mmCIF file of C-alpha atoms in Angstrom:
data_model
loop_
_atom_site.group_PDB
_atom_site.id
_atom_site.type_symbol
_atom_site.label_atom_id
_atom_site.label_comp_id
_atom_site.label_asym_id
_atom_site.label_seq_id
_atom_site.Cartn_x
_atom_site.Cartn_y
_atom_site.Cartn_z
ATOM 1 C CA MET A 1 91.896 115.020 114.678
ATOM 2 C CA LEU A 2 89.608 118.017 114.805
ATOM 3 C CA PRO A 3 87.478 118.770 117.864
ATOM 4 C CA ASP A 4 84.363 117.090 116.449
ATOM 5 C CA GLY A 5 86.281 113.901 115.614
ATOM 6 C CA ARG A 6 86.736 114.373 111.872
ATOM 7 C CA ARG A 7 90.107 113.331 110.507
ATOM 8 C CA LEU A 8 92.712 115.828 109.278
ATOM 9 C CA GLY A 9 95.980 114.758 107.667
ATOM 10 C CA ALA A 10 98.437 115.343 104.875
ATOM 11 C CA HIS A 11 100.199 113.752 101.933
ATOM 12 C CA LEU A 12 103.582 112.793 103.370
ATOM 13 C CA PRO A 13 106.651 111.463 101.530
ATOM 14 C CA LEU A 14 107.929 107.965 102.212
ATOM 15 C CA ALA A 15 111.412 108.607 100.819
ATOM 16 C CA PRO A 16 112.897 109.451 104.250
ATOM 17 C CA GLY A 17 111.482 106.144 105.534
ATOM 18 C CA MET A 18 108.071 104.611 106.144
ATOM 19 C CA VAL A 19 108.317 104.721 109.921
ATOM 20 C CA LYS A 20 109.607 108.281 109.770
ATOM 21 C CA ALA A 21 106.450 109.217 107.869
ATOM 22 C CA ILE A 22 104.377 108.034 110.818
ATOM 23 C CA ASP A 23 106.677 109.897 113.201
ATOM 24 C CA ARG A 24 106.131 113.008 111.111
ATOM 25 C CA ALA A 25 102.382 112.499 111.123
ATOM 26 C CA ARG A 26 102.445 112.437 114.914
ATOM 27 C CA THR A 27 104.662 115.512 115.064
ATOM 28 C CA ILE A 28 102.320 117.612 112.936
ATOM 29 C CA GLY A 29 99.177 116.191 114.547
ATOM 30 C CA ALA A 30 97.900 114.304 111.515
ATOM 31 C CA SER A 31 95.231 111.695 112.212
ATOM 32 C CA ALA A 32 95.070 110.579 108.554
ATOM 33 C CA ILE A 33 97.730 110.171 105.886
ATOM 34 C CA GLN A 34 98.087 109.955 102.125
ATOM 35 C CA VAL A 35 101.149 108.436 100.452
ATOM 36 C CA PHE A 36 102.479 107.217 97.143
ATOM 37 C CA ALA A 37 102.989 103.456 97.196
ATOM 38 C CA ASP A 38 105.604 103.743 94.445
ATOM 39 C CA ASN A 39 107.035 106.225 91.963
ATOM 40 C CA PRO A 40 104.023 108.293 90.804
ATOM 41 C CA THR A 41 105.582 109.173 87.451
ATOM 42 C CA ALA A 42 106.752 105.716 86.293
ATOM 43 C CA TRP A 43 104.899 102.712 84.906
ATOM 44 C CA ARG A 44 107.388 100.255 86.354
ATOM 45 C CA ARG A 45 106.565 99.058 89.876
ATOM 46 C CA ARG A 46 109.099 97.851 92.427
ATOM 47 C CA ARG A 47 109.688 94.116 92.228
ATOM 48 C CA GLU A 48 109.506 93.389 95.951
ATOM 49 C CA PRO A 49 107.483 95.058 98.701
ATOM 50 C CA SER A 50 109.362 97.073 101.287
ATOM 51 C CA PRO A 51 110.479 95.054 104.326
ATOM 52 C CA ARG A 52 109.275 97.975 106.469
ATOM 53 C CA LEU A 53 105.605 97.543 105.560
ATOM 54 C CA ALA A 54 104.785 95.375 108.591
ATOM 55 C CA THR A 55 106.231 98.027 110.902
ATOM 56 C CA PHE A 56 104.380 100.746 108.987
ATOM 57 C CA ARG A 57 101.067 98.903 109.448
ATOM 58 C CA ALA A 58 101.731 98.334 113.124
ATOM 59 C CA ARG A 59 102.498 102.007 113.689
ATOM 60 C CA VAL A 60 99.423 103.121 111.753
ATOM 61 C CA GLU A 61 97.268 100.996 114.037
ATOM 62 C CA ALA A 62 99.081 101.906 117.245
ATOM 63 C CA ASP A 63 98.927 105.635 116.500
ATOM 64 C CA ASP A 64 95.324 105.466 115.242
ATOM 65 C CA ILE A 65 96.130 107.036 111.883
ATOM 66 C CA ARG A 66 93.188 106.457 109.596
ATOM 67 C CA PRO A 67 92.274 106.398 106.903
ATOM 68 C CA VAL A 68 95.460 105.695 105.016
ATOM 69 C CA SER A 69 95.065 106.598 101.358
ATOM 70 C CA ILE A 70 97.349 105.631 98.500
ATOM 71 C CA HIS A 71 97.493 108.273 95.781
ATOM 72 C CA ALA A 72 97.664 106.362 92.503
ATOM 73 C CA SER A 73 100.224 107.100 89.815
ATOM 74 C CA TYR A 74 99.759 110.276 87.795
ATOM 75 C CA LEU A 75 100.155 108.189 84.640
ATOM 76 C CA VAL A 76 96.820 106.424 85.068
ATOM 77 C CA ASN A 77 94.392 107.722 82.443
ATOM 78 C CA LEU A 78 91.367 105.582 81.671
ATOM 79 C CA PRO A 79 89.139 108.015 79.692
ATOM 80 C CA GLY A 80 91.586 108.681 76.850
ATOM 81 C CA PRO A 81 91.399 107.082 73.387
ATOM 82 C CA ASP A 82 94.854 105.481 73.359
ATOM 83 C CA THR A 83 94.433 101.715 73.753
ATOM 84 C CA THR A 84 97.936 101.098 75.084
ATOM 85 C CA THR A 85 97.593 103.763 77.773
ATOM 86 C CA PHE A 86 94.163 102.413 78.696
ATOM 87 C CA GLU A 87 95.476 98.877 79.168
ATOM 88 C CA ARG A 88 98.510 100.013 81.126
ATOM 89 C CA SER A 89 96.261 102.182 83.296
ATOM 90 C CA VAL A 90 93.938 99.283 84.099
ATOM 91 C CA THR A 91 96.928 97.131 85.047
ATOM 92 C CA MET A 92 98.473 99.913 87.130
ATOM 93 C CA LEU A 93 95.237 100.693 88.948
ATOM 94 C CA ALA A 94 94.607 97.028 89.749
ATOM 95 C CA ALA A 95 98.145 96.828 91.149
ATOM 96 C CA GLU A 96 97.582 99.926 93.315
ATOM 97 C CA LEU A 97 94.370 98.390 94.654
ATOM 98 C CA ASP A 98 96.156 95.140 95.467
ATOM 99 C CA THR A 99 98.985 97.028 97.164
ATOM 100 C CA ALA A 100 96.636 98.948 99.454
ATOM 101 C CA PRO A 101 96.181 96.279 102.184
ATOM 102 C CA SER A 102 99.954 96.035 102.694
ATOM 103 C CA PHE A 103 99.847 99.741 103.656
ATOM 104 C CA ALA A 104 96.678 99.285 105.729
ATOM 105 C CA ALA A 105 95.153 101.676 103.192
ATOM 106 C CA ARG A 106 91.370 101.967 103.031
ATOM 107 C CA PHE A 107 91.443 104.133 99.889
ATOM 108 C CA VAL A 108 93.225 104.323 96.558
ATOM 109 C CA ASN A 109 92.761 107.853 95.265
ATOM 110 C CA VAL A 110 93.102 108.449 91.518
ATOM 111 C CA HIS A 111 92.633 111.401 89.189
ATOM 112 C CA ILE A 112 89.618 110.808 86.963
ATOM 113 C CA GLY A 113 91.719 111.643 83.936
ATOM 114 C CA SER A 114 91.313 113.256 80.523
ATOM 115 C CA HIS A 115 89.279 112.232 77.500
ATOM 116 C CA ARG A 116 92.092 113.670 75.323
ATOM 117 C CA GLY A 117 89.699 115.189 72.830
ATOM 118 C CA SER A 118 87.411 112.189 72.428
ATOM 119 C CA GLY A 119 84.554 113.941 74.208
ATOM 120 C CA ILE A 120 82.911 113.782 77.621
ATOM 121 C CA GLU A 121 80.463 110.940 76.925
ATOM 122 C CA VAL A 122 83.072 108.730 75.253
ATOM 123 C CA GLY A 123 85.557 109.495 78.019
ATOM 124 C CA ILE A 124 83.116 108.608 80.781
ATOM 125 C CA ALA A 125 82.236 105.352 79.028
ATOM 126 C CA ARG A 126 85.906 104.372 78.805
ATOM 127 C CA LEU A 127 86.505 105.433 82.400
ATOM 128 C CA ALA A 128 83.685 103.217 83.670
ATOM 129 C CA ALA A 129 84.854 100.269 81.565
ATOM 130 C CA GLY A 130 88.394 100.692 82.850
ATOM 131 C CA ILE A 131 87.302 100.868 86.474
ATOM 132 C CA GLU A 132 85.172 97.774 86.023
ATOM 133 C CA GLN A 133 88.189 95.922 84.610
ATOM 134 C CA ALA A 134 90.601 97.143 87.289
ATOM 135 C CA LEU A 135 88.244 96.055 90.061
ATOM 136 C CA ALA A 136 87.750 92.676 88.394
ATOM 137 C CA ARG A 137 91.520 92.115 88.128
ATOM 138 C CA SER A 138 92.173 93.077 91.753
ATOM 139 C CA ASP A 139 91.211 91.756 95.163
ATOM 140 C CA ALA A 140 89.649 95.090 96.125
ATOM 141 C CA ARG A 141 86.188 93.651 96.672
ATOM 142 C CA ALA A 142 87.525 90.975 98.989
ATOM 143 C CA THR A 143 89.743 93.358 100.964
ATOM 144 C CA GLY A 144 87.224 96.212 101.136
ATOM 145 C CA THR A 145 89.582 98.692 99.461
ATOM 146 C CA MET A 146 87.680 101.618 97.936
ATOM 147 C CA LEU A 147 88.721 103.318 94.713
ATOM 148 C CA VAL A 148 88.288 107.077 95.152
ATOM 149 C CA LEU A 149 87.857 109.318 92.097
ATOM 150 C CA GLU A 150 89.201 112.867 92.317
ATOM 151 C CA ASN A 151 87.517 115.780 90.552
ATOM 152 C CA SER A 152 89.428 117.690 87.890
ATOM 153 C CA ALA A 153 90.241 121.345 87.233
ATOM 154 C CA GLY A 154 89.355 120.591 83.607
ATOM 155 C CA GLY A 155 92.541 121.487 81.771
ATOM 156 C CA GLY A 156 93.398 119.337 78.754
ATOM 157 C CA GLY A 157 90.057 117.589 78.619
ATOM 158 C CA GLY A 158 89.990 116.610 82.299
ATOM 159 C CA LEU A 159 86.752 114.919 83.386
ATOM 160 C CA GLY A 160 84.825 115.346 86.610
ATOM 161 C CA THR A 161 84.797 119.129 86.591
ATOM 162 C CA ASP A 162 81.272 119.675 87.859
ATOM 163 C CA LEU A 163 78.304 117.945 89.414
ATOM 164 C CA ASP A 164 76.844 116.893 86.056
ATOM 165 C CA GLU A 165 80.021 115.076 85.031
ATOM 166 C CA LEU A 166 80.520 113.485 88.456
ATOM 167 C CA ALA A 167 76.909 112.281 88.505
ATOM 168 C CA ALA A 168 77.246 110.925 84.977
ATOM 169 C CA ILE A 169 80.316 108.973 86.089
ATOM 170 C CA GLY A 170 78.412 107.548 89.043
ATOM 171 C CA ASP A 171 75.492 106.583 86.822
ATOM 172 C CA ARG A 172 77.735 104.956 84.230
ATOM 173 C CA LEU A 173 79.519 102.926 86.900
ATOM 174 C CA GLY A 174 76.128 101.722 88.087
ATOM 175 C CA SER A 175 75.175 100.660 84.584
ATOM 176 C CA HIS A 176 78.385 98.594 84.486
ATOM 177 C CA GLY A 177 77.288 96.822 87.646
ATOM 178 C CA VAL A 178 80.021 98.363 89.794
ATOM 179 C CA ASP A 179 79.043 98.204 93.466
ATOM 180 C CA ARG A 180 78.506 101.722 94.804
ATOM 181 C CA ASP A 181 80.549 100.810 97.892
ATOM 182 C CA ALA A 182 83.537 99.971 95.701
ATOM 183 C CA VAL A 183 83.990 103.485 94.295
ATOM 184 C CA GLY A 184 83.876 106.756 96.200
ATOM 185 C CA PHE A 185 84.783 110.357 95.404
ATOM 186 C CA CYS A 186 87.340 112.937 96.517
ATOM 187 C CA PHE A 187 86.580 116.655 96.295
ATOM 188 C CA ASP A 188 89.736 118.716 95.738
ATOM 189 C CA LEU A 189 89.029 122.380 96.482
ATOM 190 C CA ALA A 190 91.842 123.702 94.266
ATOM 191 C CA HIS A 191 90.592 121.601 91.357
ATOM 192 C CA ALA A 192 86.996 122.680 91.948
ATOM 193 C CA TRP A 193 88.006 126.355 91.960
ATOM 194 C CA GLY A 194 89.977 125.926 88.736
ATOM 195 C CA ALA A 195 86.948 124.229 87.179
ATOM 196 C CA GLY A 196 84.739 127.209 88.049
ATOM 197 C CA ILE A 197 83.027 125.996 91.235
ATOM 198 C CA ASP A 198 83.190 128.936 93.648
ATOM 199 C CA VAL A 199 84.058 126.994 96.796
ATOM 200 C CA GLY A 200 84.868 130.331 98.424
ATOM 201 C CA ASP A 201 81.129 131.001 98.695
ATOM 202 C CA PRO A 202 79.424 128.980 101.458
ATOM 203 C CA ALA A 203 76.110 129.082 99.593
ATOM 204 C CA VAL A 204 77.721 127.529 96.503
ATOM 205 C CA VAL A 205 79.322 124.838 98.669
ATOM 206 C CA ASP A 206 75.958 124.014 100.258
ATOM 207 C CA ALA A 207 74.244 123.810 96.881
ATOM 208 C CA PHE A 208 76.979 121.563 95.502
ATOM 209 C CA LEU A 209 76.767 119.189 98.463
ATOM 210 C CA ASP A 210 72.961 119.106 98.251
ATOM 211 C CA GLY A 211 73.195 118.190 94.572
ATOM 212 C CA PHE A 212 75.909 115.619 95.223
ATOM 213 C CA ASP A 213 73.753 113.973 97.876
ATOM 214 C CA ASP A 214 70.690 113.896 95.609
ATOM 215 C CA ARG A 215 72.489 112.556 92.541
ATOM 216 C CA ILE A 216 75.386 110.466 93.883
ATOM 217 C CA GLY A 217 75.059 110.118 97.643
ATOM 218 C CA LEU A 218 77.038 112.158 100.148
ATOM 219 C CA ASP A 219 78.186 108.966 101.866
ATOM 220 C CA ARG A 220 80.344 108.354 98.773
ATOM 221 C CA LEU A 221 82.187 111.673 99.215
ATOM 222 C CA VAL A 222 84.843 110.167 101.457
ATOM 223 C CA MET A 223 87.807 112.534 101.015
ATOM 224 C CA ILE A 224 88.370 116.271 100.844
ATOM 225 C CA HIS A 225 91.674 117.563 99.497
ATOM 226 C CA LEU A 226 91.914 120.747 101.535
ATOM 227 C CA ASN A 227 93.972 122.864 99.145
ATOM 228 C CA ASP A 228 94.088 126.546 98.372
ATOM 229 C CA THR A 229 95.157 127.606 94.876
ATOM 230 C CA ARG A 230 97.118 130.198 92.935
ATOM 231 C CA SER A 231 94.830 129.736 89.942
ATOM 232 C CA ALA A 232 91.980 132.043 88.984
ATOM 233 C CA LEU A 233 88.391 130.888 89.349
ATOM 234 C CA GLY A 234 87.380 128.976 86.216
ATOM 235 C CA SER A 235 90.889 129.094 84.736
ATOM 236 C CA ARG A 236 90.987 125.292 84.223
ATOM 237 C CA THR A 237 94.442 125.314 85.820
ATOM 238 C CA ASP A 238 95.711 123.641 88.978
ATOM 239 C CA ARG A 239 98.399 125.283 91.140
ATOM 240 C CA HIS A 240 98.057 124.524 94.817
ATOM 241 C CA GLU A 241 98.810 127.134 97.469
ATOM 242 C CA HIS A 242 99.148 127.378 101.255
ATOM 243 C CA LEU A 243 95.839 127.544 103.065
ATOM 244 C CA GLY A 244 94.458 131.051 103.259
ATOM 245 C CA ALA A 245 97.251 132.443 101.066
ATOM 246 C CA GLY A 246 95.707 131.777 97.679
ATOM 247 C CA GLN A 247 92.619 132.704 95.701
ATOM 248 C CA ILE A 248 89.944 130.816 97.679
ATOM 249 C CA PRO A 249 88.346 133.052 100.311
ATOM 250 C CA VAL A 250 88.937 131.966 103.893
ATOM 251 C CA ALA A 251 85.187 131.884 104.495
ATOM 252 C CA GLY A 252 84.821 129.111 101.933
ATOM 253 C CA LEU A 253 87.768 127.066 103.196
ATOM 254 C CA THR A 254 86.425 127.314 106.738
ATOM 255 C CA HIS A 255 82.903 126.402 105.645
ATOM 256 C CA VAL A 256 84.106 123.249 103.936
ATOM 257 C CA LEU A 257 86.366 122.303 106.840
ATOM 258 C CA ARG A 258 83.571 122.701 109.388
ATOM 259 C CA HIS A 259 80.663 121.532 107.262
ATOM 260 C CA PRO A 260 78.261 119.465 109.395
ATOM 261 C CA ARG A 261 77.493 117.096 106.508
ATOM 262 C CA LEU A 262 81.141 116.160 105.993
ATOM 263 C CA THR A 263 82.075 114.804 109.412
ATOM 264 C CA HIS A 264 82.522 111.355 107.845
ATOM 265 C CA ALA A 265 85.090 112.537 105.282
ATOM 266 C CA ALA A 266 88.864 112.592 105.702
ATOM 267 C CA TYR A 267 90.574 115.938 105.038
ATOM 268 C CA ILE A 268 94.007 115.721 103.392
ATOM 269 C CA LEU A 269 96.403 118.602 102.712
ATOM 270 C CA GLU A 270 98.396 118.716 99.454
ATOM 271 C CA THR A 271 99.894 122.160 99.917
ATOM 272 C CA PRO A 272 103.376 123.388 98.859
ATOM 273 C CA GLY A 273 106.568 122.630 100.740
ATOM 274 C CA MET A 274 105.352 119.514 102.501
ATOM 275 C CA ASP A 275 108.919 118.200 102.606
ATOM 276 C CA ALA A 276 110.300 121.573 103.766
ATOM 277 C CA GLY A 277 108.432 121.978 107.048
ATOM 278 C CA TYR A 278 105.287 123.511 105.603
ATOM 279 C CA ASP A 279 103.298 120.374 106.361
ATOM 280 C CA ALA A 280 103.260 121.508 110.001
ATOM 281 C CA VAL A 281 102.569 125.114 108.985
ATOM 282 C CA ASN A 282 99.515 124.212 106.916
ATOM 283 C CA MET A 283 98.198 121.760 109.512
ATOM 284 C CA ALA A 284 98.367 124.626 112.020
ATOM 285 C CA ARG A 285 96.629 126.940 109.556
ATOM 286 C CA ALA A 286 93.840 124.375 109.101
ATOM 287 C CA ARG A 287 93.319 124.324 112.868
ATOM 288 C CA SER A 288 93.256 128.121 112.899
ATOM 289 C CA LEU A 289 90.569 128.050 110.201
ATOM 290 C CA TRP A 290 88.564 125.617 112.313
ATOM 291 C CA ALA A 291 88.868 127.850 115.384
ATOM 292 C CA GLY A 292 88.121 131.036 113.480
ATOM 293 C CA ASP A 293 91.492 132.510 114.398
ATOM 294 C CA PRO A 294 93.317 134.909 112.047
ATOM 295 C CA LEU A 295 95.993 133.353 109.871
ATOM 296 C CA GLU A 296 99.579 134.510 110.231
ATOM 297 C CA THR A 297 101.264 136.150 107.263
ATOM 298 C CA LEU A 298 103.630 133.717 105.580
ATOM 299 C CA PRO A 299 107.238 134.669 104.773
ATOM 300 C CA ALA A 300 108.310 135.268 101.191
ATOM 301 C CA GLU A 301 110.157 131.929 101.151
ATOM 302 C CA ALA A 302 106.832 130.107 101.475
ATOM 303 C CA PHE A 303 105.926 131.149 97.945
ATOM 304 C CA GLN A 304 109.204 130.000 96.395
ATOM 305 C CA LEU A 305 108.742 126.275 96.963
ATOM 306 C CA ALA A 306 107.693 125.123 93.493
ATOM 307 C CA GLY A 307 111.085 123.469 92.966
ATOM 308 C CA SER A 308 110.743 121.096 95.913
ATOM 309 C CA ALA A 309 109.347 117.599 95.500
ATOM 310 C CA ARG A 310 106.077 118.398 97.240
ATOM 311 C CA GLY A 311 105.975 121.805 95.600
ATOM 312 C CA ARG A 312 106.084 120.124 92.202
ATOM 313 C CA MET A 313 103.165 117.920 93.194
ATOM 314 C CA ALA A 314 101.229 120.915 94.491
ATOM 315 C CA ALA A 315 101.885 122.857 91.291
ATOM 316 C CA ARG A 316 101.008 120.043 88.900
#
């Protein structure tokens, strides 16, 4: 937790063990956590829930780790034109929403997805229809689980690249009768930079947040993915980097981290090498940004982590 009470955490792997993930969160000082509930690159879901879930929930509560967010499968793509993928995505997303309470997860975070050449308006319409169906098939409304839509860097027809597209998504969801409290938004800084939003400039950040509040509602911006990037501004690519070691100026990262209008949001790191000890390194760097302290120079090995499991996620 940061000094003003806002939550800072990281995406941590569950492969070493659910309880060990909570132990690791405590070790690195994480007060929030993001996890995959299942294999993020497979349609098939495990047949039975883990017997360790009850212990996981108990530890989350005892250690005051909140929010817990489930990152949905990378395969989910609602805006695209393929009917089979759309149906499988609705089913998958409903399953992720129904799984969330067993993890004590408040959020299910999902990439908005790609229209695959069908166009922005058509893609947004399909996205809204798919979300409406996934919510209807799940118990999310009864359990209070929020679906959280993550902005895109824009490569390959990715939607949610700027304020206009995000606002259009919010409006379309409203026209489908989707409760505004059922769907929130996540702002990934690496994705925003790739999409051409200069989050390194505090004035640009302020203008974006003002527009978001006017057109969508800042209360719905519930998560910040605090990621630096190797990608160039406006490149439409997405390659995460260690905080303060990429292309986003430190002034912008610090401004977002300390922004007085974002105290309600949870900050989650998705930086390289999270399973190689760099989760602790980047948590420490986030605290240095908060304090205004200079960042230490990282060793060469820090930039050779793309082959690790978390590195692959960060370089997706």
